[in-house]
PDB file of C-alpha atoms in Angstrom:
ATOM      1  CA  MET A   1     -10.945 -23.674  -1.611  1.00 48.00           C
ATOM      2  CA  ALA A   2     -12.401 -19.730  -1.395  1.00 50.00           C
ATOM      3  CA  THR A   3     -15.755 -19.215  -1.424  1.00 53.00           C
ATOM      4  CA  ASN A   4     -17.738 -15.698  -2.541  1.00 67.00           C
ATOM      5  CA  ASP A   5     -16.974 -14.282   0.787  1.00 88.00           C
ATOM      6  CA  GLN A   6     -14.064 -15.509   1.351  1.00 93.00           C
ATOM      7  CA  PHE A   7     -11.097 -12.847  -0.386  1.00 94.00           C
ATOM      8  CA  GLN A   8      -7.062 -12.683  -0.146  1.00 96.00           C
ATOM      9  CA  LEU A   9      -5.023 -10.217   0.805  1.00 96.00           C
ATOM     10  CA  VAL A  10      -1.591  -9.107   0.657  1.00 96.00           C
ATOM     11  CA  THR A  11      -0.066  -7.903   3.968  1.00 96.00           C
ATOM     12  CA  PHE A  12       2.648  -5.765   4.720  1.00 95.00           C
ATOM     13  CA  LYS A  13       4.018  -3.512   7.712  1.00 92.00           C
ATOM     14  CA  LEU A  14       4.024  -0.042   7.212  1.00 91.00           C
ATOM     15  CA  GLY A  15       5.691   1.695  10.490  1.00 87.00           C
ATOM     16  CA  ALA A  16       4.402  -0.219  13.677  1.00 86.00           C
ATOM     17  CA  GLU A  17       0.557  -1.440  11.897  1.00 88.00           C
ATOM     18  CA  LEU A  18       0.148  -4.384   9.948  1.00 92.00           C
ATOM     19  CA  TYR A  19      -1.996  -3.542   6.630  1.00 94.00           C
ATOM     20  CA  GLY A  20      -3.533  -5.425   3.722  1.00 96.00           C
ATOM     21  CA  VAL A  21      -5.082  -4.864   0.326  1.00 96.00           C
ATOM     22  CA  ASN A  22      -6.929  -7.364  -1.810  1.00 95.00           C
ATOM     23  CA  ILE A  23      -4.290  -9.641  -3.942  1.00 96.00           C
ATOM     24  CA  MET A  24      -6.618  -8.553  -7.243  1.00 95.00           C
ATOM     25  CA  ASP A  25      -4.718  -4.751  -7.052  1.00 95.00           C
ATOM     26  CA  VAL A  26      -1.562  -6.068  -6.449  1.00 96.00           C
ATOM     27  CA  LYS A  27       0.135  -6.398  -9.921  1.00 96.00           C
ATOM     28  CA  GLU A  28       3.887  -7.552  -8.056  1.00 96.00           C
ATOM     29  CA  ILE A  29       6.185  -7.259  -5.205  1.00 94.00           C
ATOM     30  CA  VAL A  30       9.820  -5.683  -6.172  1.00 95.00           C
ATOM     31  CA  LYS A  31      12.790  -5.325  -3.740  1.00 92.00           C
ATOM     32  CA  ILE A  32      14.051  -1.805  -3.235  1.00 88.00           C
ATOM     33  CA  GLN A  33      15.721  -0.516  -5.990  1.00 89.00           C
ATOM     34  CA  ASN A  34      17.146   2.904  -6.567  1.00 92.00           C
ATOM     35  CA  VAL A  35      14.022   5.899  -6.967  1.00 95.00           C
ATOM     36  CA  ARG A  36      14.785   8.951  -9.319  1.00 95.00           C
ATOM     37  CA  VAL A  37      13.249  12.323  -7.924  1.00 95.00           C
ATOM     38  CA  ILE A  38      10.790  13.966  -9.512  1.00 92.00           C
ATOM     39  CA  PRO A  39      11.042  18.170  -9.109  1.00 91.00           C
ATOM     40  CA  ASN A  40       7.616  19.414  -8.175  1.00 89.00           C
ATOM     41  CA  ALA A  41       5.567  16.096  -7.666  1.00 91.00           C
ATOM     42  CA  PRO A  42       3.177  16.068  -4.786  1.00 91.00           C
ATOM     43  CA  TYR A  43       4.648  15.526  -1.465  1.00 92.00           C
ATOM     44  CA  TYR A  44       4.193  12.091  -0.789  1.00 92.00           C
ATOM     45  CA  VAL A  45       5.587  10.918  -4.561  1.00 94.00           C
ATOM     46  CA  GLU A  46       8.715   9.647  -3.536  1.00 95.00           C
ATOM     47  CA  GLY A  47       9.953   9.649  -7.571  1.00 95.00           C
ATOM     48  CA  ILE A  48       9.664   6.925  -9.920  1.00 96.00           C
ATOM     49  CA  ILE A  49      11.357   3.649 -11.000  1.00 96.00           C
ATOM     50  CA  ASN A  50      11.855   1.917 -14.642  1.00 95.00           C
ATOM     51  CA  LEU A  51      10.653  -1.508 -13.977  1.00 95.00           C
ATOM     52  CA  ARG A  52      11.641  -3.344 -16.972  1.00 94.00           C
ATOM     53  CA  GLY A  53      11.205  -0.720 -18.770  1.00 94.00           C
ATOM     54  CA  GLU A  54       7.901   0.353 -17.630  1.00 94.00           C
ATOM     55  CA  ILE A  55       7.960   4.042 -15.330  1.00 94.00           C
ATOM     56  CA  ILE A  56       5.829   3.187 -12.108  1.00 95.00           C
ATOM     57  CA  PRO A  57       5.536   6.308 -10.429  1.00 96.00           C
ATOM     58  CA  ILE A  58       6.724   5.378  -5.912  1.00 96.00           C
ATOM     59  CA  ILE A  59       4.197   6.709  -3.333  1.00 95.00           C
ATOM     60  CA  ALA A  60       5.158   7.185   0.227  1.00 93.00           C
ATOM     61  CA  LEU A  61       2.002   6.027   2.383  1.00 91.00           C
ATOM     62  CA  HIS A  62       4.413   6.987   5.630  1.00 89.00           C
ATOM     63  CA  LYS A  63       4.103  10.817   4.323  1.00 90.00           C
ATOM     64  CA  ARG A  64       0.468   9.821   2.822  1.00 87.00           C
ATOM     65  CA  PHE A  65      -0.724   8.547   6.831  1.00 84.00           C
ATOM     66  CA  GLY A  66       1.752  10.467   8.572  1.00 83.00           C
ATOM     67  CA  ILE A  67       3.480   7.571  10.068  1.00 81.00           C
ATOM     68  CA  GLN A  68       6.871   7.499  11.692  1.00 76.00           C
ATOM     69  CA  THR A  69       9.459   5.419   9.424  1.00 72.00           C
ATOM     70  CA  VAL A  70      10.889   2.876  11.461  1.00 67.00           C
ATOM     71  CA  GLU A  71      14.604   2.616  12.067  1.00 68.00           C
ATOM     72  CA  LYS A  72      15.503   0.147   9.557  1.00 62.00           C
ATOM     73  CA  THR A  73      18.299  -2.508  10.539  1.00 62.00           C
ATOM     74  CA  GLU A  74      20.854  -4.072   7.909  1.00 60.00           C
ATOM     75  CA  ASP A  75      18.420  -7.347   7.953  1.00 58.00           C
ATOM     76  CA  ASP A  76      15.018  -5.321   7.109  1.00 53.00           C
ATOM     77  CA  GLU A  77      16.973  -3.660   4.123  1.00 55.00           C
ATOM     78  CA  PHE A  78      16.441  -7.136   2.615  1.00 60.00           C
ATOM     79  CA  GLU A  79      12.471  -6.985   3.577  1.00 75.00           C
ATOM     80  CA  GLY A  80      10.968  -3.851   2.606  1.00 85.00           C
ATOM     81  CA  GLY A  81      10.271  -3.088  -1.117  1.00 92.00           C
ATOM     82  CA  PHE A  82       7.723  -1.818  -2.997  1.00 95.00           C
ATOM     83  CA  ILE A  83       3.921  -3.576  -3.989  1.00 96.00           C
ATOM     84  CA  ILE A  84       3.095  -2.507  -7.032  1.00 97.00           C
ATOM     85  CA  LEU A  85      -0.657  -1.938  -7.539  1.00 96.00           C
ATOM     86  CA  ASN A  86      -3.054  -1.795 -10.232  1.00 93.00           C
ATOM     87  CA  ILE A  87      -5.226   1.601  -9.726  1.00 89.00           C
ATOM     88  CA  GLU A  88      -7.862   2.050 -13.038  1.00 83.00           C
ATOM     89  CA  ASN A  89      -5.257   0.091 -15.136  1.00 85.00           C
ATOM     90  CA  ASN A  90      -2.162   1.986 -14.170  1.00 89.00           C
ATOM     91  CA  LYS A  91       0.629   0.804 -12.159  1.00 94.00           C
ATOM     92  CA  ILE A  92       1.811   3.035  -8.735  1.00 95.00           C
ATOM     93  CA  GLY A  93       4.135   1.319  -6.429  1.00 96.00           C
ATOM     94  CA  ILE A  94       3.734   1.548  -2.602  1.00 96.00           C
ATOM     95  CA  ILE A  95       6.847   1.751   0.016  1.00 94.00           C
ATOM     96  CA  ILE A  96       6.609  -1.013   2.388  1.00 93.00           C
ATOM     97  CA  ASP A  97       8.615  -1.749   5.566  1.00 91.00           C
ATOM     98  CA  LYS A  98       7.985  -5.473   5.128  1.00 91.00           C
ATOM     99  CA  VAL A  99       5.854  -7.659   3.821  1.00 88.00           C
ATOM    100  CA  ALA A 100       4.253  -9.844   5.553  1.00 87.00           C
ATOM    101  CA  ARG A 101       2.267 -12.832   3.725  1.00 91.00           C
ATOM    102  CA  VAL A 102      -0.397 -13.587   1.756  1.00 94.00           C
ATOM    103  CA  VAL A 103      -3.797 -14.170   4.163  1.00 94.00           C
ATOM    104  CA  SER A 104      -7.514 -15.582   3.045  1.00 95.00           C
ATOM    105  CA  VAL A 105      -9.772 -14.036   5.272  1.00 94.00           C
ATOM    106  CA  ASN A 106     -13.590 -14.053   5.240  1.00 94.00           C
ATOM    107  CA  GLN A 107     -15.673 -10.942   4.636  1.00 92.00           C
ATOM    108  CA  ASP A 108     -18.011 -12.140   7.684  1.00 93.00           C
ATOM    109  CA  ASP A 109     -14.206 -11.366   9.824  1.00 93.00           C
ATOM    110  CA  VAL A 110     -13.886  -7.375   8.327  1.00 93.00           C
ATOM    111  CA  ILE A 111     -15.561  -4.935  10.654  1.00 92.00           C
ATOM    112  CA  ASP A 112     -15.999  -1.024  10.880  1.00 86.00           C
ATOM    113  CA  PRO A 113     -12.775   0.625  11.563  1.00 79.00           C
ATOM    114  CA  PRO A 114     -12.698   3.066  14.676  1.00 71.00           C
ATOM    115  CA  GLN A 115     -12.825   6.704  13.625  1.00 66.00           C
ATOM    116  CA  MET A 116      -9.209   7.000  13.707  1.00 60.00           C
ATOM    117  CA  VAL A 117      -6.546   3.994  13.407  1.00 58.00           C
ATOM    118  CA  SER A 118      -2.932   4.854  14.178  1.00 54.00           C
ATOM    119  CA  GLY A 119      -4.251   8.546  12.917  1.00 57.00           C
ATOM    120  CA  ILE A 120      -5.142   7.542   9.614  1.00 66.00           C
ATOM    121  CA  GLY A 121      -8.547   8.865   8.369  1.00 67.00           C
ATOM    122  CA  THR A 122     -11.141   6.327   8.023  1.00 73.00           C
ATOM    123  CA  GLU A 123     -11.886   7.822   3.983  1.00 78.00           C
ATOM    124  CA  TYR A 124      -8.311   5.116   3.113  1.00 83.00           C
ATOM    125  CA  ILE A 125      -9.616   1.900   5.002  1.00 88.00           C
ATOM    126  CA  GLU A 126     -11.879  -0.626   3.828  1.00 89.00           C
ATOM    127  CA  GLY A 127     -12.162  -2.103   7.389  1.00 92.00           C
ATOM    128  CA  VAL A 128     -10.200  -4.027  10.128  1.00 93.00           C
ATOM    129  CA  ILE A 129     -10.134  -7.438  11.096  1.00 94.00           C
ATOM    130  CA  ARG A 130      -9.509  -8.648  14.669  1.00 89.00           C
ATOM    131  CA  GLU A 131      -5.730 -10.527  15.303  1.00 85.00           C
ATOM    132  CA  ASP A 132      -4.259 -12.200  17.877  1.00 82.00           C
ATOM    133  CA  ASP A 133      -1.555  -9.319  18.769  1.00 81.00           C
ATOM    134  CA  GLY A 134      -3.791  -6.317  17.414  1.00 84.00           C
ATOM    135  CA  TYR A 135      -5.299  -5.267  14.035  1.00 88.00           C
ATOM    136  CA  LEU A 136      -4.832  -5.803  10.082  1.00 93.00           C
ATOM    137  CA  ILE A 137      -6.164  -2.532   8.462  1.00 92.00           C
ATOM    138  CA  VAL A 138      -7.646  -3.746   5.090  1.00 94.00           C
ATOM    139  CA  LEU A 139      -6.748  -0.592   2.647  1.00 94.00           C
ATOM    140  CA  ASN A 140      -9.300   0.503   0.075  1.00 91.00           C
ATOM    141  CA  ILE A 141      -6.257   1.276  -2.823  1.00 90.00           C
ATOM    142  CA  ARG A 142      -9.056   3.078  -4.724  1.00 87.00           C
ATOM    143  CA  LYS A 143     -10.050   5.773  -2.431  1.00 86.00           C
ATOM    144  CA  LEU A 144      -6.271   6.258  -1.475  1.00 85.00           C
ATOM    145  CA  PHE A 145      -6.229   9.272  -4.184  1.00 83.00           C
ATOM    146  CA  ASN A 146      -8.777  11.654  -5.363  1.00 81.00           C
ATOM    147  CA  ALA A 147      -8.863  11.682  -9.006  1.00 82.00           C
ATOM    148  CA  LYS A 148      -7.011  14.742  -9.372  1.00 86.00           C
ATOM    149  CA  GLU A 149      -4.250  13.529  -7.071  1.00 86.00           C
ATOM    150  CA  LEU A 150      -4.193  10.199  -9.371  1.00 85.00           C
ATOM    151  CA  GLN A 151      -4.040  12.741 -12.528  1.00 85.00           C
ATOM    152  CA  LYS A 152      -1.023  14.187 -10.813  1.00 84.00           C
ATOM    153  CA  ILE A 153       0.832  10.679 -10.254  1.00 84.00           C
ATOM    154  CA  TYR A 154      -0.150   9.221 -13.629  1.00 79.00           C
ATOM    155  CA  GLU A 155       1.292  13.030 -15.454  1.00 81.00           C
ATOM    156  CA  ILE A 156       4.771  11.630 -13.584  1.00 75.00           C
ATOM    157  CA  GLN A 157       4.819   8.522 -15.693  1.00 66.00           C
TER     158      GLN A 157
END
């Protein structure tokens, strides 16, 4: 049973690192599909998808964070996808390399991030959780984009 200081994260791989976003911010997880490129979009916007009649902008966090994309094998193609986030009542998809799992964490386990984590600035990070084989980086989806960037992304829709 979850207590007030416990919450759930949807975890996923991006490059070599494990990331998590609060499950309350996740609308759904969908398989990779064709992304339609949008001319003159910001560099980190991969394009748009039509998801059951709804146009959703797709963001490449690899580009946003400056992370190398991992060479994919045929098996990896089935593990990747998009996480559809709900940011201020707007849906934005992020490309992920591999869905991990949903985990319950205690707020007490979240520690302040080191100054730089895998090249990403701390402004995007809520905190990190120590794990046996490294860290789980908890992203703050509300800080991934500033107001101006969000406006440009919404205009794409």
